[in-house]
Amino acid sequence: MAKFLTFLLFIQLASLPMHSYGEEYRVSRRWQDCEQVTKVALDKLVDILRKNDFEQLETVLNTIQSVCGENEFTQRLRILRALVEKKTTGDIIADYLAKNYQEILVMRWDYSVEEKYVEIYQNNKADFDFVPLRHPIDPLIKKKALALLNSPSYNLTEQEEKIALLFADDIDAFYELHGGISPSVVPSEDKPIAGSPDKYRHGVSIYAGAEIPLTGSNPVFKTSPTLGVLFSSRLSNPFLFEAGLKVRINTSHDREVEYRLYDDVEIIRSTASLGIGGTVGYKIFDNDKFIIAPKAGLFWELATTGLSEVNESYYDDGYDYYETQNVRYFYINTMRSTLALSVMRHLSGKTYVGLEAAYHHVPYNWDSNLLTSVQPNYGSLQLFFRF
């Protein structure tokens, strides 16, 4: 009964990454739709601004917002229209500033002057609302904002003047009126941007390290190399999921053990162990450069015995004759439970490098056919790359 309940827990754990993958797919799909809709809308918006034909503006903005949601870009254009048409702007400007959209626009102006602005945009499209840096829409908005500031026919309020300065890329004047301090950090292509799209994509983690016994004066399994390949969920969530395979390669220094095969006792030495399962982690620290997460995991483990049997079957009806052979391999079956602490550092894009220290409880004698007592407590240290 205990084995059955443990197996059900294992199945439940293994299914969690699949749910996470579905969420990732939906987010990725939404981004693709948003990018396509915005791309088509930008051509129309450029034409609208050039002709001052604001009648069609709201229809285009609503189309973007229906797919992408409200963002800085759509609200900037709504404010610009209200200013040009001399409509009441107090509430919409206050909402824009309350949502810190000004910081997003300042980031846009700063990154637009970078030499590698194309690469910066390609790696962080969602941060720029899928509007390419240095797109023709930007100078058009700047031009209209400057016209509002310099036109004697417009009597702008202090709040309207402040937002027009921001739209015109006069950042210092904006912050002077806004009562804030202009950011002193010069942006570059290496500067991490919060909420990078790469953190919303699943990946693959490759592990390599060593596992050592923690108990036993003469343990059966000595220090052994380990390898692993696991599917990894997106890093944007506080919970992190992995599912895949881990292998421990046993060495010639390991002791032989007694294994019951039917009515016989065989002396065997296991050459490797294969674990199939997954882990669940929770981020306790994430500053976009470093991520620290404790983990818990379950793996169904099969340790080789080198034992097998061949079953032969025959068919002969006087006309046809068939002979088939099936090979059955015997393994030591157990369940590996893991507690670990993972630290990873962002390199570029989806690539991270990290270290994971872990404790493993592996009750090999859970398998009643294993007659030799095997120590259950192990520790490991693994280097991993996430792509």
Coordinates of C-alpha atoms in Angstrom, one line a residue:
M1 CA 0.0 0.0 0.0
A2 CA 2.9 2.4 0.9
K3 CA 4.5 1.7 -2.5
F4 CA 1.2 2.4 -4.3
L5 CA 0.6 5.7 -2.5
T6 CA 4.2 6.8 -3.2
F7 CA 3.7 5.9 -6.9
L8 CA 0.6 8.1 -7.0
L9 CA 2.5 11.0 -5.5
F10 CA 5.2 10.5 -8.1
I11 CA 2.6 10.6 -10.9
Q12 CA 1.1 13.8 -9.5
L13 CA 4.5 15.5 -9.3
A14 CA 5.5 14.4 -12.8
S15 CA 2.3 16.0 -14.2
L16 CA 3.0 19.4 -12.8
P17 CA 5.6 20.4 -15.4
M18 CA 3.1 19.5 -18.2
H19 CA 0.6 22.0 -16.7
S20 CA 3.4 24.6 -16.5
Y21 CA 4.2 23.8 -20.2
G22 CA 0.6 24.5 -21.1
E23 CA 0.7 27.9 -19.4
E24 CA 4.0 28.7 -21.1
Y25 CA 2.5 27.8 -24.5
R26 CA -0.5 30.1 -23.9
V27 CA 1.8 33.0 -22.9
S28 CA 4.0 32.4 -25.9
R29 CA 1.0 32.2 -28.2
R30 CA -0.4 35.4 -26.8
W31 CA 2.9 37.2 -27.4
Q32 CA 3.0 36.0 -31.0
D33 CA -0.5 37.3 -31.6
C34 CA 0.3 40.6 -29.9
E35 CA 3.4 41.1 -32.0
Q36 CA 1.5 40.4 -35.2
V37 CA -1.4 42.6 -34.4
T38 CA 0.9 45.5 -33.3
K39 CA 3.0 45.1 -36.5
V40 CA -0.1 45.6 -38.7
A41 CA -1.4 48.4 -36.5
L42 CA 1.8 50.4 -36.6
D43 CA 1.5 51.0 -40.3
K44 CA -2.0 52.3 -39.8
L45 CA -0.9 54.5 -36.9
V46 CA 1.9 56.1 -38.8
D47 CA -0.5 57.1 -41.5
I48 CA -3.0 58.4 -38.9
L49 CA -0.4 60.6 -37.3
R50 CA 0.9 61.9 -40.6
K51 CA -2.6 62.9 -41.7
N52 CA -3.8 64.0 -38.3
D53 CA -6.8 61.7 -38.9
F54 CA -7.5 60.9 -35.2
E55 CA -11.0 59.5 -36.0
Q56 CA -9.6 56.1 -36.7
L57 CA -7.1 56.1 -33.8
E58 CA -9.2 54.7 -31.1
T59 CA -10.4 51.8 -33.3
V60 CA -6.8 50.8 -34.0
L61 CA -5.8 51.2 -30.3
N62 CA -8.7 49.0 -29.2
T63 CA -7.6 46.3 -31.6
I64 CA -4.2 46.3 -30.0
Q65 CA -5.6 46.3 -26.5
S66 CA -8.0 43.5 -27.2
V67 CA -5.0 41.2 -27.8
C68 CA -2.1 42.7 -25.9
G69 CA -3.9 44.5 -23.1
E70 CA -3.4 48.1 -22.1
N71 CA 0.2 49.2 -22.3
E72 CA 2.4 52.4 -22.3
F73 CA 2.2 52.7 -26.1
T74 CA -1.6 52.7 -26.4
Q75 CA -2.0 55.1 -23.5
R76 CA 0.7 57.5 -24.9
L77 CA -1.3 57.8 -28.1
R78 CA -4.6 58.3 -26.3
I79 CA -3.0 61.2 -24.2
L80 CA -1.5 62.7 -27.4
R81 CA -4.9 62.7 -29.1
A82 CA -6.5 64.3 -26.1
L83 CA -3.9 67.0 -26.0
V84 CA -4.2 67.8 -29.7
E85 CA -8.0 67.9 -29.5
K86 CA -7.8 70.0 -26.3
K87 CA -9.9 67.5 -24.3
T88 CA -9.7 66.9 -20.6
T89 CA -6.5 65.0 -19.8
G90 CA -6.2 65.1 -16.0
D91 CA -7.4 61.6 -15.3
I92 CA -5.7 59.8 -18.1
I93 CA -2.3 61.5 -17.4
A94 CA -2.7 60.7 -13.7
D95 CA -3.4 57.1 -14.5
Y96 CA -0.4 57.0 -16.9
L97 CA 2.0 58.3 -14.2
A98 CA 0.4 56.1 -11.4
K99 CA 1.2 53.0 -13.5
N100 CA 4.8 54.2 -13.9
Y101 CA 4.4 54.1 -17.7
Q102 CA 6.9 57.1 -17.7
E103 CA 9.7 54.7 -16.6
I104 CA 8.9 52.4 -19.6
L105 CA 9.0 55.3 -22.0
V106 CA 12.3 56.7 -20.5
M107 CA 13.8 53.2 -20.9
R108 CA 12.6 53.2 -24.5
W109 CA 14.2 56.6 -25.3
D110 CA 17.5 55.5 -23.5
Y111 CA 17.8 52.2 -25.4
S112 CA 16.9 53.8 -28.7
V113 CA 20.2 55.7 -28.7
E114 CA 22.3 52.5 -28.2
E115 CA 24.5 51.3 -31.0
K116 CA 23.0 47.8 -30.7
Y117 CA 19.4 48.9 -30.4
V118 CA 18.2 46.3 -32.9
E119 CA 19.7 43.4 -30.8
I120 CA 18.4 44.9 -27.6
Y121 CA 14.9 45.0 -29.1
Q122 CA 15.0 41.5 -30.5
N123 CA 16.0 40.1 -27.1
N124 CA 13.3 42.1 -25.2
K125 CA 10.4 42.7 -27.5
A126 CA 7.7 42.4 -24.9
D127 CA 9.4 45.1 -22.7
F128 CA 8.9 47.6 -25.6
D129 CA 5.3 46.6 -26.3
F130 CA 6.4 45.0 -29.6
V131 CA 7.1 48.4 -31.1
P132 CA 10.6 48.3 -32.5
L133 CA 13.1 50.8 -31.2
R134 CA 13.5 53.8 -33.6
H135 CA 10.3 52.9 -35.4
P136 CA 8.9 55.8 -37.5
I137 CA 6.0 56.2 -35.0
D138 CA 8.4 57.6 -32.3
P139 CA 9.7 60.7 -34.2
L140 CA 6.1 61.4 -35.2
I141 CA 5.0 61.4 -31.6
K142 CA 8.0 63.5 -30.6
K143 CA 7.3 66.0 -33.4
K144 CA 3.7 66.5 -32.3
A145 CA 4.7 66.8 -28.6
L146 CA 7.2 69.5 -29.5
A147 CA 4.5 71.3 -31.6
L148 CA 2.2 71.3 -28.6
L149 CA 4.9 72.8 -26.4
N150 CA 5.8 75.5 -28.9
S151 CA 2.3 76.4 -30.3
P152 CA 0.8 79.6 -28.9
S153 CA -2.7 78.2 -29.6
Y154 CA -2.3 75.7 -26.8
N155 CA -2.4 76.7 -23.2
L156 CA -1.1 73.6 -21.5
T157 CA -1.5 72.9 -17.8
E158 CA 1.6 72.1 -15.8
Q159 CA 0.6 68.4 -15.9
E160 CA 0.1 68.5 -19.7
E161 CA 3.4 70.4 -20.2
K162 CA 5.2 67.8 -18.1
I163 CA 3.8 64.8 -20.1
A164 CA 4.5 66.6 -23.5
L165 CA 8.1 67.0 -22.4
L166 CA 8.3 63.3 -21.7
F167 CA 6.7 62.5 -25.1
A168 CA 9.2 64.9 -26.8
D169 CA 12.2 63.0 -25.1
D170 CA 13.1 66.0 -23.0
I171 CA 13.8 63.7 -20.0
D172 CA 15.7 66.2 -17.8
A173 CA 12.9 68.8 -18.1
F174 CA 10.3 66.2 -17.4
Y175 CA 11.9 65.0 -14.2
E176 CA 12.5 68.5 -13.1
L177 CA 8.8 69.2 -13.2
H178 CA 7.9 65.7 -12.0
G179 CA 9.9 66.2 -8.9
G180 CA 12.1 63.1 -9.5
I181 CA 15.6 62.4 -10.4
S182 CA 16.6 61.3 -13.8
P183 CA 18.1 57.8 -13.9
S184 CA 21.9 58.0 -13.8
V185 CA 22.6 54.5 -15.1
V186 CA 23.6 54.5 -18.8
P187 CA 21.7 51.6 -20.4
S188 CA 23.6 49.0 -22.5
E189 CA 22.8 45.8 -24.2
D190 CA 24.1 43.9 -21.2
K191 CA 21.7 45.6 -18.8
P192 CA 19.0 43.1 -17.7
I193 CA 15.5 44.2 -18.3
A194 CA 12.8 43.1 -15.8
G195 CA 10.4 40.6 -17.2
S196 CA 12.6 39.5 -20.1
P197 CA 10.6 37.4 -22.5
D198 CA 13.2 34.7 -22.2
K199 CA 12.1 34.0 -18.6
Y200 CA 8.6 33.1 -20.0
R201 CA 10.0 30.2 -22.1
H202 CA 10.6 26.7 -21.0
G203 CA 14.0 25.2 -21.3
V204 CA 16.2 22.2 -20.9
S205 CA 18.7 21.7 -18.1
I206 CA 21.8 19.5 -18.3
Y207 CA 23.3 18.3 -15.1
A208 CA 26.8 16.8 -14.3
G209 CA 28.3 16.1 -10.9
A210 CA 29.1 13.6 -8.3
E211 CA 27.1 11.7 -5.6
I212 CA 28.6 10.5 -2.3
P213 CA 27.3 8.2 0.5
L214 CA 26.6 10.1 3.7
T215 CA 26.2 7.1 6.0
G216 CA 27.7 3.6 6.4
S217 CA 31.3 2.6 7.3
N218 CA 31.7 0.5 4.2
P219 CA 28.9 1.6 1.8
V220 CA 27.8 -0.4 -1.1
F221 CA 27.8 2.6 -3.5
K222 CA 30.9 4.8 -3.3
T223 CA 31.4 8.2 -4.9
S224 CA 29.8 8.1 -8.3
P225 CA 29.5 10.5 -11.3
T226 CA 26.0 11.7 -12.2
L227 CA 24.3 13.0 -15.3
G228 CA 20.9 14.4 -15.9
V229 CA 18.7 15.9 -18.6
L230 CA 15.5 17.6 -17.5
F231 CA 12.7 19.7 -19.0
S232 CA 12.5 23.1 -17.2
S233 CA 9.5 25.3 -16.8
R234 CA 9.6 29.1 -17.3
L235 CA 11.5 31.1 -14.8
S236 CA 9.0 33.9 -14.6
N237 CA 6.9 31.9 -12.1
P238 CA 7.8 31.7 -8.4
F239 CA 7.4 28.0 -8.7
L240 CA 9.9 26.1 -10.8
F241 CA 9.2 22.6 -12.3
E242 CA 11.5 20.1 -13.8
A243 CA 10.9 16.6 -15.3
G244 CA 13.3 14.2 -16.9
L245 CA 16.0 11.6 -16.4
K246 CA 19.0 11.4 -14.1
V247 CA 21.7 8.7 -14.3
R248 CA 24.2 7.6 -11.7
I249 CA 27.2 5.7 -13.1
N250 CA 28.4 3.2 -10.5
T251 CA 32.1 2.4 -10.4
S252 CA 34.2 -0.8 -10.0
H253 CA 34.9 0.2 -6.4
D254 CA 31.2 -0.5 -5.4
R255 CA 30.5 -3.6 -3.4
E256 CA 28.7 -6.7 -4.7
V257 CA 25.3 -7.4 -3.3
E258 CA 23.0 -10.4 -3.0
Y259 CA 19.8 -10.4 -5.1
R260 CA 17.1 -13.0 -5.0
L261 CA 16.1 -14.2 -8.5
Y262 CA 13.1 -16.6 -8.1
D263 CA 14.5 -19.3 -5.8
D264 CA 18.2 -18.5 -6.3
V265 CA 20.4 -15.9 -4.7
E266 CA 22.7 -14.2 -7.2
I267 CA 25.8 -12.1 -6.5
I268 CA 25.6 -9.0 -8.6
R269 CA 27.2 -5.5 -8.9
S270 CA 25.0 -2.7 -10.2
T271 CA 26.7 -0.6 -13.0
A272 CA 24.2 2.3 -13.2
S273 CA 21.0 3.7 -11.8
L274 CA 18.3 5.5 -13.9
G275 CA 15.9 7.9 -12.2
I276 CA 12.7 9.1 -13.9
G277 CA 10.8 11.9 -12.2
G278 CA 10.9 15.6 -11.4
T279 CA 11.4 18.4 -8.9
V280 CA 9.4 21.4 -7.6
G281 CA 11.3 24.5 -6.6
Y282 CA 10.4 27.9 -5.2
K283 CA 12.3 31.1 -5.9
I284 CA 13.4 32.8 -2.7
F285 CA 15.6 35.3 -4.6
D286 CA 15.5 36.6 -8.2
N287 CA 17.1 39.8 -9.3
D288 CA 17.2 38.7 -13.0
K289 CA 21.0 38.1 -12.7
F290 CA 20.9 35.4 -10.0
I291 CA 18.1 33.0 -8.9
I292 CA 18.2 31.0 -5.7
A293 CA 15.6 28.2 -5.2
P294 CA 15.2 25.3 -2.8
K295 CA 13.8 22.2 -4.4
A296 CA 12.0 18.9 -3.5
G297 CA 11.9 16.0 -5.9
L298 CA 10.8 12.4 -6.5
F299 CA 12.4 10.0 -9.0
W300 CA 11.4 6.4 -9.7
E301 CA 14.8 4.7 -9.7
L302 CA 15.9 1.5 -11.5
A303 CA 19.4 0.1 -10.5
T304 CA 20.8 -2.4 -13.0
T305 CA 21.6 -6.0 -11.8
G306 CA 23.1 -7.5 -14.9
L307 CA 20.4 -10.2 -14.7
S308 CA 18.0 -11.1 -17.5
E309 CA 16.1 -14.0 -18.8
V310 CA 15.0 -15.0 -22.3
N311 CA 11.5 -16.3 -23.0
E312 CA 11.0 -18.2 -26.2
S313 CA 7.7 -19.0 -27.9
Y314 CA 6.9 -21.1 -30.9
Y315 CA 4.1 -21.4 -33.3
D316 CA 3.8 -24.4 -35.7
D317 CA 0.5 -25.4 -37.4
G318 CA 2.1 -27.7 -39.9
Y319 CA 2.2 -25.0 -42.5
D320 CA 3.8 -22.0 -40.8
Y321 CA 6.5 -21.9 -38.1
Y322 CA 7.3 -18.9 -36.0
E323 CA 9.9 -18.5 -33.2
T324 CA 10.0 -15.4 -31.0
Q325 CA 12.3 -14.4 -28.2
N326 CA 11.6 -11.8 -25.4
V327 CA 14.3 -10.6 -23.1
R328 CA 13.3 -9.5 -19.6
Y329 CA 15.8 -7.5 -17.5
F330 CA 15.7 -7.4 -13.7
Y331 CA 16.3 -4.2 -11.8
I332 CA 16.4 -3.0 -8.2
N333 CA 13.3 -0.8 -7.9
T334 CA 13.1 2.1 -5.5
M335 CA 11.9 5.7 -5.1
R336 CA 14.5 8.5 -4.7
S337 CA 13.4 11.6 -2.7
T338 CA 15.5 14.8 -3.0
L339 CA 15.9 18.0 -1.1
A340 CA 18.2 20.5 -2.8
L341 CA 19.3 24.1 -3.0
S342 CA 19.9 25.5 -6.5
V343 CA 21.8 28.7 -7.4
M344 CA 21.9 29.9 -11.0
R345 CA 23.4 32.9 -12.8
H346 CA 22.0 34.3 -16.0
L347 CA 24.5 34.4 -18.9
S348 CA 22.4 35.5 -21.9
G349 CA 19.0 34.9 -23.4
K350 CA 17.7 31.6 -22.0
T351 CA 21.1 30.4 -20.9
Y352 CA 21.9 30.0 -17.2
V353 CA 24.8 28.3 -15.3
G354 CA 24.3 27.0 -11.8
L355 CA 25.3 24.8 -8.9
E356 CA 22.9 22.5 -7.0
A357 CA 23.7 20.8 -3.7
A358 CA 21.3 18.1 -2.7
Y359 CA 20.4 15.4 -0.1
H360 CA 19.0 12.2 -1.4
H361 CA 17.1 9.4 0.5
V362 CA 17.2 6.2 -1.6
P363 CA 15.7 3.2 0.2
Y364 CA 17.1 0.4 -2.0
N365 CA 15.9 -2.2 0.4
W366 CA 12.4 -1.1 -0.5
D367 CA 12.8 -3.9 -3.1
S368 CA 12.3 -7.1 -1.3
N369 CA 14.5 -9.0 -3.7
L370 CA 17.6 -7.1 -2.6
L371 CA 19.0 -9.1 0.3
T372 CA 22.0 -7.0 1.2
S373 CA 21.5 -4.0 3.3
V374 CA 22.3 -0.8 1.4
Q375 CA 22.8 2.6 2.9
P376 CA 20.0 5.0 1.9
N377 CA 21.5 8.5 2.5
Y378 CA 23.5 10.4 -0.2
G379 CA 24.6 13.9 -1.0
S380 CA 25.4 15.4 -4.4
L381 CA 26.9 18.5 -5.9
Q382 CA 26.1 19.2 -9.6
L383 CA 27.0 21.8 -12.1
F384 CA 24.2 22.5 -14.6
F385 CA 23.4 24.6 -17.7
R386 CA 19.9 25.7 -18.6
F387 CA 19.2 26.5 -22.2

